[in-house]
Tab-separated table of C-alpha atoms in Angstrom:
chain	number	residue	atom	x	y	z
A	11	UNK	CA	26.356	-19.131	-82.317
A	12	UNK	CA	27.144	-16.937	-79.742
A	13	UNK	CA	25.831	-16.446	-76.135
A	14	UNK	CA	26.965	-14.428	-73.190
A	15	UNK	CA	26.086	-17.797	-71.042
A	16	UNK	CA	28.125	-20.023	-73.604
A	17	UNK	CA	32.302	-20.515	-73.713
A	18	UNK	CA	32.267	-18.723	-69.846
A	19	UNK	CA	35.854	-19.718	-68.222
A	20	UNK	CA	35.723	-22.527	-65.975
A	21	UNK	CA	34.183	-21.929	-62.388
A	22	UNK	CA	37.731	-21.948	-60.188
A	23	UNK	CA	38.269	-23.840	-57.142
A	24	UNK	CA	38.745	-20.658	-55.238
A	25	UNK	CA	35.641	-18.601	-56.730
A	26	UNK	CA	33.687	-22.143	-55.552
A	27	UNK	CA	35.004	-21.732	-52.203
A	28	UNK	CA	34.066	-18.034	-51.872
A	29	UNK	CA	30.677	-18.097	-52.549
A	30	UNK	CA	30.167	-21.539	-49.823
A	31	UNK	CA	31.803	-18.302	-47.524
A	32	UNK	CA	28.907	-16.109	-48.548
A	33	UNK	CA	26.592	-18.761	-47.651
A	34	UNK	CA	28.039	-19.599	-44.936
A	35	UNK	CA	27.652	-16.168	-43.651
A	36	UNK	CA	24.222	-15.491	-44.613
A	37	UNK	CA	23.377	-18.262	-42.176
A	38	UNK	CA	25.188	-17.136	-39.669
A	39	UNK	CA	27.046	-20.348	-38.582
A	40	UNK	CA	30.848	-21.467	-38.483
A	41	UNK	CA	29.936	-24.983	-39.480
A	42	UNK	CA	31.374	-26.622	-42.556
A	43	UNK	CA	28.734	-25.673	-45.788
A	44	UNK	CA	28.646	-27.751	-48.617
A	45	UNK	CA	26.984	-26.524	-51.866
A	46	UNK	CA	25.787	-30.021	-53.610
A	47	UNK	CA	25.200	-29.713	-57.797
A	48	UNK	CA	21.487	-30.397	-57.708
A	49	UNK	CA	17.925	-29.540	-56.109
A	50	UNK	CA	17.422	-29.333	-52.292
A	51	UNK	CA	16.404	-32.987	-52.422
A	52	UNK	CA	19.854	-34.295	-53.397
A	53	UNK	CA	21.235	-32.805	-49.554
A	54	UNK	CA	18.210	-33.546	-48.195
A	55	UNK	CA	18.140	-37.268	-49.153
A	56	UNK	CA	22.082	-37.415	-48.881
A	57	UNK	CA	22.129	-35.811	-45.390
A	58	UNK	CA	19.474	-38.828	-43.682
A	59	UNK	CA	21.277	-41.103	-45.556
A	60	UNK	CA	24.831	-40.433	-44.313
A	61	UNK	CA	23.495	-40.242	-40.794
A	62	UNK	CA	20.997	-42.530	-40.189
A	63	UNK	CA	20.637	-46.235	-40.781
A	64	UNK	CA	20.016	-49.587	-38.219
A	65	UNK	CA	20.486	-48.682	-35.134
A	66	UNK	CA	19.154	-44.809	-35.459
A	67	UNK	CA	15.634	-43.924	-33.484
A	68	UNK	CA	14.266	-41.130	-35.034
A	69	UNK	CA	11.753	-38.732	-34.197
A	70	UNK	CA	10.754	-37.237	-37.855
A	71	UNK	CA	8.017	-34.204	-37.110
A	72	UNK	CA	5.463	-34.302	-39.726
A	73	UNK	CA	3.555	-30.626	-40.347
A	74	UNK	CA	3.546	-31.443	-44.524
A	75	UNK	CA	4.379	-33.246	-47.373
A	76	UNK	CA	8.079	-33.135	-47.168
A	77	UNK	CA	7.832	-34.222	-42.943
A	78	UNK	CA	6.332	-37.497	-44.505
A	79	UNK	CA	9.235	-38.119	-47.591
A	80	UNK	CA	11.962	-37.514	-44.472
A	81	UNK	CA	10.254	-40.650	-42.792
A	82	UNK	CA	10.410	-42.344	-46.073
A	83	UNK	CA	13.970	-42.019	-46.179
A	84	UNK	CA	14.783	-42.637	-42.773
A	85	UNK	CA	12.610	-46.119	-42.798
A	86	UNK	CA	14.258	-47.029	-45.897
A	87	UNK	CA	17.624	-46.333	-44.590
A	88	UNK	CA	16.638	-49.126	-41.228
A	89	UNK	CA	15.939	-46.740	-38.831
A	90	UNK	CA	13.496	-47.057	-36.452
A	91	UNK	CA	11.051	-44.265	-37.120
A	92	UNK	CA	8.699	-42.515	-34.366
A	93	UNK	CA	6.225	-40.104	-36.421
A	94	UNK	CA	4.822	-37.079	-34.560
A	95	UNK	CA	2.407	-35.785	-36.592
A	96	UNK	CA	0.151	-32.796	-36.092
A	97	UNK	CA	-2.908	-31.417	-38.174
A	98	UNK	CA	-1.502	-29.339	-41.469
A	99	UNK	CA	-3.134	-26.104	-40.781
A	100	UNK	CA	-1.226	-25.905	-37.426
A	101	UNK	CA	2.755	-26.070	-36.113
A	102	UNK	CA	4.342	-28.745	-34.189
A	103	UNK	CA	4.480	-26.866	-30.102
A	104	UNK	CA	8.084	-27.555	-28.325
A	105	UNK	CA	6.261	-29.322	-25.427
A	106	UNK	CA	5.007	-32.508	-28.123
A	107	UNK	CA	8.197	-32.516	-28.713
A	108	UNK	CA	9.931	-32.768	-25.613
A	109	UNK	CA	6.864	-34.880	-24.625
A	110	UNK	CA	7.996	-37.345	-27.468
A	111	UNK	CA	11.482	-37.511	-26.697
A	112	UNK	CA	11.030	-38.061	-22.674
A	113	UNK	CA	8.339	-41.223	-23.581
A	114	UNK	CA	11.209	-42.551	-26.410
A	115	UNK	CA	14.395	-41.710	-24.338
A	116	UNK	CA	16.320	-43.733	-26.893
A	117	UNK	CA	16.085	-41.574	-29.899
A	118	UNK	CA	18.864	-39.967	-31.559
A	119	UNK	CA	17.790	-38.060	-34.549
A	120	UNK	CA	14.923	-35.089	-34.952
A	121	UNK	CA	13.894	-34.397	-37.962
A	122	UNK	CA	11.960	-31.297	-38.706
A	123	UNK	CA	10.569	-28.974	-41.560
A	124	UNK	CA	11.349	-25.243	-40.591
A	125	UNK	CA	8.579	-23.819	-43.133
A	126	UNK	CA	6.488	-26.146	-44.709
A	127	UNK	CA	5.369	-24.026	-48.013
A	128	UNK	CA	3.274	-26.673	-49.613
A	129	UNK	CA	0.892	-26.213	-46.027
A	130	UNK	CA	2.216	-22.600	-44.902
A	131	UNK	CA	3.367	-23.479	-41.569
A	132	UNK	CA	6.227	-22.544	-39.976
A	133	UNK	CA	7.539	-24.569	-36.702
A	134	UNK	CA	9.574	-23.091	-33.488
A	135	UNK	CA	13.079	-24.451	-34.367
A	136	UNK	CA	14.691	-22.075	-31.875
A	137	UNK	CA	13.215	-23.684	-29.392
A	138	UNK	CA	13.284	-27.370	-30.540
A	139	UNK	CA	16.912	-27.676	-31.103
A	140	UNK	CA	17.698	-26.307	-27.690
A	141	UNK	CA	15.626	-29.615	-26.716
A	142	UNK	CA	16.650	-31.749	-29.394
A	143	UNK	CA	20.513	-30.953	-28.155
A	144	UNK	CA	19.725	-31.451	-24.441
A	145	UNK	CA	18.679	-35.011	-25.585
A	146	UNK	CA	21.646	-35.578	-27.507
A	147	UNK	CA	20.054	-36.342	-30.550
A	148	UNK	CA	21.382	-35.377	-34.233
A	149	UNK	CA	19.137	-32.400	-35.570
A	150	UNK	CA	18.029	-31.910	-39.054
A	151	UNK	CA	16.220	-29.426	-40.309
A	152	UNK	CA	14.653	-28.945	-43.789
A	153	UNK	CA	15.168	-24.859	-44.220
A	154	UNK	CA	14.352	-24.416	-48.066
A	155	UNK	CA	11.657	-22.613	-47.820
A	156	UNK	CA	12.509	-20.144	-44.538
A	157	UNK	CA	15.663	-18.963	-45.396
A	158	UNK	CA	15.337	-15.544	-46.357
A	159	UNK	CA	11.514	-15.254	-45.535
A	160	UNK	CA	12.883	-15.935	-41.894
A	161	UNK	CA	15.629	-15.858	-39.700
A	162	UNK	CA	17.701	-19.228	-40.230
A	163	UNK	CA	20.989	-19.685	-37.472
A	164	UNK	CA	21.812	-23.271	-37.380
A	165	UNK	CA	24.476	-22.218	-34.944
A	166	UNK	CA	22.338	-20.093	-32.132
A	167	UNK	CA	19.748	-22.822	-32.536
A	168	UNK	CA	21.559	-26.232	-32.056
A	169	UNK	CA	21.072	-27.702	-35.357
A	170	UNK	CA	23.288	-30.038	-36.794
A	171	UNK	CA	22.019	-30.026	-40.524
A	172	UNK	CA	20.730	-27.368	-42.423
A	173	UNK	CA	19.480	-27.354	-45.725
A	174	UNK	CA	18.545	-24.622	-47.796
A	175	UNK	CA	17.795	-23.886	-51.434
A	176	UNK	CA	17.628	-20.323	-52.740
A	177	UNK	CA	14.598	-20.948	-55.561
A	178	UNK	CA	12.177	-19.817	-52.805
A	179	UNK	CA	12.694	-16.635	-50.479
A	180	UNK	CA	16.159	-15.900	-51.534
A	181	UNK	CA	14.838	-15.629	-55.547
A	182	UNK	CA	17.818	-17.875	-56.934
A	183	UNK	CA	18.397	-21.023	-58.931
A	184	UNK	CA	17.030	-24.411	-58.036
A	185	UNK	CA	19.639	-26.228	-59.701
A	186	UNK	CA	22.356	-25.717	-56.562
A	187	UNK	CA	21.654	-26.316	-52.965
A	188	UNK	CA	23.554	-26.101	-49.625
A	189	UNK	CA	23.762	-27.955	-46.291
A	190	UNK	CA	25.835	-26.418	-42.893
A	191	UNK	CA	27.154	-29.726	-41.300
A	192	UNK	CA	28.216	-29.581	-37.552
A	193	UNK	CA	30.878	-31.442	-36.030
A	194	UNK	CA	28.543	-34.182	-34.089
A	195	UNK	CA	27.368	-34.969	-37.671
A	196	UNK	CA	30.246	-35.140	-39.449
A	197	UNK	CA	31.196	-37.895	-36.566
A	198	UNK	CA	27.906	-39.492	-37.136
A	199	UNK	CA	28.462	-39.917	-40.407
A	200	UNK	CA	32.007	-41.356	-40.427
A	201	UNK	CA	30.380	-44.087	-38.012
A	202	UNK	CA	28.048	-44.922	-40.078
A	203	UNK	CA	28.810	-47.954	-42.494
A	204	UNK	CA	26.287	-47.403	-44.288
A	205	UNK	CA	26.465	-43.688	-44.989
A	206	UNK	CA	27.187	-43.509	-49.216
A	207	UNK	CA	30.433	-43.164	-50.723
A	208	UNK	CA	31.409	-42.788	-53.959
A	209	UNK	CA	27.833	-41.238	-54.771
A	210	UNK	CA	26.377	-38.088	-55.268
A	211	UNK	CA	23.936	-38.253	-52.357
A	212	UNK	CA	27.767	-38.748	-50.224
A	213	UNK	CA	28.394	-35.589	-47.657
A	214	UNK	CA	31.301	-38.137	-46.743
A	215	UNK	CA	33.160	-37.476	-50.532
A	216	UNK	CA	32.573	-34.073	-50.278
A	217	UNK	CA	34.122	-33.940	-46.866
A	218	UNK	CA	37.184	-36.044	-47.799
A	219	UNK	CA	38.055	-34.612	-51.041
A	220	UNK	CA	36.973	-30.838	-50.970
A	221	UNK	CA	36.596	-29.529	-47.325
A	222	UNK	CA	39.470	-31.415	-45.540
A	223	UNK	CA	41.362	-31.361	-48.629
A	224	UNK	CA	41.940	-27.806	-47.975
A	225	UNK	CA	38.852	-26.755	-51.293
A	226	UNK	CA	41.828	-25.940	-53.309
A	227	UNK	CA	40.266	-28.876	-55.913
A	228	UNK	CA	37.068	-29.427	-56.753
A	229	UNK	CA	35.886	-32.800	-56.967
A	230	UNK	CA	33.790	-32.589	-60.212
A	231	UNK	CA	32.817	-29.647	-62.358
A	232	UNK	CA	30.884	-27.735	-60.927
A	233	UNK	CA	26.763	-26.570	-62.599
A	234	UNK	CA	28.815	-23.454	-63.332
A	235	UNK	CA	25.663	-21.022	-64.460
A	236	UNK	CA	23.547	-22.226	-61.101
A	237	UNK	CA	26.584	-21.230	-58.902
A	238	UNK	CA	26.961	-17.480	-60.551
A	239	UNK	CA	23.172	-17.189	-60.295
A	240	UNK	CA	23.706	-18.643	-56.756
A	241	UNK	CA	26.299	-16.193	-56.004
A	242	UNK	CA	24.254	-13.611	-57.558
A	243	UNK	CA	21.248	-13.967	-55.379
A	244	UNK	CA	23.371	-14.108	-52.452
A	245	UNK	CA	24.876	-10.730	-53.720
A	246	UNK	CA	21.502	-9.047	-53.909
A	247	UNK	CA	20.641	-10.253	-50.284
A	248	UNK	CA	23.253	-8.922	-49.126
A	249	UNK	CA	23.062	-5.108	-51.366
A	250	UNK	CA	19.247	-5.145	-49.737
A	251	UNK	CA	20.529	-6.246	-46.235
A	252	UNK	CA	18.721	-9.861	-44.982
A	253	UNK	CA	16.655	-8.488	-42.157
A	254	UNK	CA	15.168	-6.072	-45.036
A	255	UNK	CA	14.259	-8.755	-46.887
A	256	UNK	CA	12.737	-10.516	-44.205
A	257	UNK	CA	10.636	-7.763	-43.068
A	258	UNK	CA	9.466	-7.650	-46.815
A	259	UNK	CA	8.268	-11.575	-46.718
A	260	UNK	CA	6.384	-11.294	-43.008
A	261	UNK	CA	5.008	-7.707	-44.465
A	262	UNK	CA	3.720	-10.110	-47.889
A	263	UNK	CA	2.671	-12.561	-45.476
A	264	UNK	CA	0.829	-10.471	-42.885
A	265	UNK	CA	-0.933	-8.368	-46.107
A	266	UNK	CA	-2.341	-11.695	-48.192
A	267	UNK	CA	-3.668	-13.125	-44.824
A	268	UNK	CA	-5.622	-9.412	-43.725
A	269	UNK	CA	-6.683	-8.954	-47.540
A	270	UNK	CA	-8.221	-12.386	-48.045
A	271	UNK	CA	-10.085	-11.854	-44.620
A	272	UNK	CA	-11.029	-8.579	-46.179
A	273	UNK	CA	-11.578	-9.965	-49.341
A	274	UNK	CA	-14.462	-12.387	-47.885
A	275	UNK	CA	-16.060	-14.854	-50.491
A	276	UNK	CA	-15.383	-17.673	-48.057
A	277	UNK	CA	-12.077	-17.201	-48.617
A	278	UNK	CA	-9.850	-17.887	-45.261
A	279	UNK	CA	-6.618	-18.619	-43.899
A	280	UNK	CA	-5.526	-22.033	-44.046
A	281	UNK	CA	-3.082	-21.881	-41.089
A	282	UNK	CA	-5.698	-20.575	-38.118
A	283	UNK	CA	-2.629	-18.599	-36.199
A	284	UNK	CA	-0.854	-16.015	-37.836
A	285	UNK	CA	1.911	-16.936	-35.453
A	286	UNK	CA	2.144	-20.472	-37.052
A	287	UNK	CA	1.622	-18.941	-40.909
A	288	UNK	CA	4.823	-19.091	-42.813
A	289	UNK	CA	6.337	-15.752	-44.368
A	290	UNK	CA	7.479	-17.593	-47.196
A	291	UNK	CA	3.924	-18.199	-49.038
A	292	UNK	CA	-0.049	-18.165	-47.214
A	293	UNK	CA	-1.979	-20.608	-47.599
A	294	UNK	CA	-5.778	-20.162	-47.888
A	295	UNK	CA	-8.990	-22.405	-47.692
A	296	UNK	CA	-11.827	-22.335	-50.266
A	297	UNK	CA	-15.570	-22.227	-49.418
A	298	UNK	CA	-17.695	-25.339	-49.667
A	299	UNK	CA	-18.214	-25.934	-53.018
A	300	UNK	CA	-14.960	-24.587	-54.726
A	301	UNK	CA	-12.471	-26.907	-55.919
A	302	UNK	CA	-9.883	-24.707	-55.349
A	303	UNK	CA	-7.908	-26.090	-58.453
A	304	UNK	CA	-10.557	-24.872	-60.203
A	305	UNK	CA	-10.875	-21.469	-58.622
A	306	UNK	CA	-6.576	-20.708	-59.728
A	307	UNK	CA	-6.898	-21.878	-62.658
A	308	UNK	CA	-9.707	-18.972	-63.659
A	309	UNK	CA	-7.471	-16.517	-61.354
A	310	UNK	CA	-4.691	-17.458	-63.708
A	311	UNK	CA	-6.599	-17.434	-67.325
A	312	UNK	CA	-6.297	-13.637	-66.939
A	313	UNK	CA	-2.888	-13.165	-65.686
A	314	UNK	CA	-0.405	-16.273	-66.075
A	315	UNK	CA	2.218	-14.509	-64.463
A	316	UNK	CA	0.565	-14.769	-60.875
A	317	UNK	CA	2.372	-16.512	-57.822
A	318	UNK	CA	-0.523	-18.476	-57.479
A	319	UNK	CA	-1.098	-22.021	-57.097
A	320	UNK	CA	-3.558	-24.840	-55.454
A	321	UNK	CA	-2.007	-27.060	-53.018
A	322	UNK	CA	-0.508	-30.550	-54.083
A	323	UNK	CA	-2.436	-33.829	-54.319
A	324	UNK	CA	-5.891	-34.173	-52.520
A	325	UNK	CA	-5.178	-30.734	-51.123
A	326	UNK	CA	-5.503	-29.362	-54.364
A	327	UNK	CA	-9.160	-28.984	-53.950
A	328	UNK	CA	-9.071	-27.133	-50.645
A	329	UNK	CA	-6.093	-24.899	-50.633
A	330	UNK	CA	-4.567	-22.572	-52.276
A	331	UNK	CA	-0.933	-20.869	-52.478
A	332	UNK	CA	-0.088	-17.479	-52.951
A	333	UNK	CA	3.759	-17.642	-53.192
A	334	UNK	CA	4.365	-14.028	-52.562
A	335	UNK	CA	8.556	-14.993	-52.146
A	336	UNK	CA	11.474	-13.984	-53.698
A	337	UNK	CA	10.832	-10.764	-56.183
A	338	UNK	CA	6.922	-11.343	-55.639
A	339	UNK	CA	7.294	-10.760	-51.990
A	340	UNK	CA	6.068	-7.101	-53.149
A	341	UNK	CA	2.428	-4.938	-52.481
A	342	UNK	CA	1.707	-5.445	-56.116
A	343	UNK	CA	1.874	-9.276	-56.688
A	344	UNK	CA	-0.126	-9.490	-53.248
A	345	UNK	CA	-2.686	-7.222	-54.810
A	346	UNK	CA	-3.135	-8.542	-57.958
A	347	UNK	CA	-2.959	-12.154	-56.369
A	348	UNK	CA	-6.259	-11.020	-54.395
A	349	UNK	CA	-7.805	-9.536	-57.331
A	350	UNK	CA	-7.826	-12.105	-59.526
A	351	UNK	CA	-9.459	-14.635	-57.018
A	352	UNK	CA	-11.627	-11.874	-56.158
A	353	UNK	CA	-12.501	-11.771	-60.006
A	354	UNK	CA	-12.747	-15.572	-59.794
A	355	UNK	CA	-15.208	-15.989	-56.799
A	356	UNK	CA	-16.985	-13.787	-58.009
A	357	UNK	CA	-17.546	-15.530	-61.529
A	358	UNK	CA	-18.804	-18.407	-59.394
A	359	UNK	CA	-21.629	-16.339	-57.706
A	360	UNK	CA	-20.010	-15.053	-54.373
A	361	UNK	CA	-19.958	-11.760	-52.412
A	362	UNK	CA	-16.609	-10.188	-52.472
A	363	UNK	CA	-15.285	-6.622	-51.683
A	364	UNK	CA	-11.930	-6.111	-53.924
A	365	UNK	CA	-12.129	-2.659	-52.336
A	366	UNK	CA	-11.586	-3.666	-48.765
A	367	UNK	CA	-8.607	-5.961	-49.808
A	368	UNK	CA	-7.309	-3.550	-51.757
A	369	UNK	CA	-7.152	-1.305	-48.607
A	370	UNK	CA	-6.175	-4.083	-45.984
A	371	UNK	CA	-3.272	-4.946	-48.247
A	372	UNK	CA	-2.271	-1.533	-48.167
A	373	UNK	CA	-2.442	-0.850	-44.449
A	374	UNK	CA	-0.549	-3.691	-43.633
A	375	UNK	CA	2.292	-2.441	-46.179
A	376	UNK	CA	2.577	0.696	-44.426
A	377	UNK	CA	2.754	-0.531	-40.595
């Protein structure tokens, strides 16, 4: 059997090493990038782990799910753990933060999630890291789910470990990932006894054996098809130019939030500010008396295909997702995302006007 995926030639150490450069350059940043063989968890996990451990105070932001996994990790690693957590339909302000760090002058590590797309918030990490570095403290930001919605510069910002993941906003694989690794944590990490080696989760092996070893040898073969799809994505970012496919996320984003006002059947945004709303996916609240799993699942029985989704765990009865990223960050998939709840409140009895989102969704494409 034959297959234009099957009996490829291996993945070279050089073509590896090209398309970290690409990365590299769609962030913007001079740091050393890794691309780890796995999901955005495996650097995500890896990266607390190398740098963190007894000794580390930690201020981990929580504005999601993922805000509370990161003090998970950083607890189970022996770090002391401060938690600043604010209400999920909101973003964390720069003063709570600087506010947090002047009352716990000790702490060394921030934590943060750039985007939270499980809550559709999106925090100020330009102005964070220029307080996180003031402090002195290690930052570590979670950027899956912002890069390519939004502008991501771990350089201009001050942050000392990015992650990203391109199965979001940039519309690749999710079986690659990549982290940008400054030079205060690279020296964090070789302090730390207890960061891993000889493990996949270790930035510390991929350091010694690929990027100071000159990434003329790769350590272990590589998920060859996720780094050509990874390379492709990157490819197509680049042919549309980022800052066009930005626009095209905060244009989905700014359209799903006006047509769901429009829209009206109790739907409303779950994020109050549009200024704290993340371009990567919006979140919106049910009425009283519609499990909102419920209400996606109908939206869905029509059209599988939609970018729709209700939120995780007990959220899944309040919220819902429209993941208008990557190729659905289009007019259409916004329209026929409103439609189909439309369709579905209205099987349960309420007042909607498809008409009026139709036409919101449309005036905010063309501003």
């Amino acid at each position: 059997m034959t297959h234009p995926f099957l009996d490829l030639a291996p993945l070279s150490a050089a073509h590896f090493a090209a398309i970290e450069d690409r990365v590299a350059r769609l962030l913007g940043t001079e740091q050393d990038v890794v691309i780890m063989q796995g999901e955005a968890l495996l650097p995500l996990e890896g990266a607390i782990r190398s740098t963190a451990g007894p000794g580390t105070l930690a201020l981990n932001v929580i504005t999601g799910p993922y805000g509370q996994t990161f003090g998970n990790w950083l607890r189970d690693c022996g770090a002391e753990v401060i938690d600043l957590s604010v209400p999920f339909h909101t973003a964390v302000t720069a003063d709570q933060v600087r506010e947090a760090l002047a009352a716990h002058p000790g702490i060394d590590f921030v934590s943060l999630v750039h985007a939270e797309a499980a809550t559709g918030n999106t925090n100020p990490v330009a102005e964070i890291g220029e307080i996180a570095r003031a402090h002195g403290a290690i930052f570590y930001v979670d950027a899956v789910a912002s890069i390519g919605a939004e502008p991501v510069l771990p350089d201009a910002w001050g942050v000392d470990l990015c992650v990203i993941g391109a199965q979001k906003a940039m519309g690749g694989p999710a079986g690659v990932s990549a982290v940008s690794v400054s030079s205060r944590a690279w020296a964090r990490m070789t302090a730390n006894p207890g960061a891993p080696r000889r493990s996949y989760l270790s930035l510390l092996d991929w350091k010694d054996r690929w990027t100071d070893a000159g990434r003329t040898a790769l350590p272990h073969a590589p998920a060859q098809l996720e780094m050509l799809a990874l390379e492709a994505c990157v490819e197509r970012i680049e042919s549309e130019g980022l800052s066009t496919v930005i626009e095209r996320h905060a244009t989905a984003a700014a359209a799903t939030r006006a047509g769901a006002l429009a829209l009206g059947g109790g739907l409303e945004p779950y994020v109050h500010k549009a200024s704290e709303a993340a371009p990567v996916a919006t979140t919106l609240r049910t009425p009283p008396g519609v499990v909102a799993s419920d209400l996606v699942a109908s939206a869905l029985s029509s059209n599988p295909g939609l970018p729709l989704a209700a939120g995780g765990g007990a959220l899944a009865k309040e919220m819902i997702r429209v993941n208008h990223y990557g190729v659905d960050a289009t007019a259409e998939a916004v329209q026929n995302s409103l439609a189909a709840l439309g369709a579905a409140l209205a099987g349960q009895g309420a007042s909607v006007d498809l008409e009026a989102a139709r036409s919101a969704v449309e005036s905010a494409w063309r501003r």
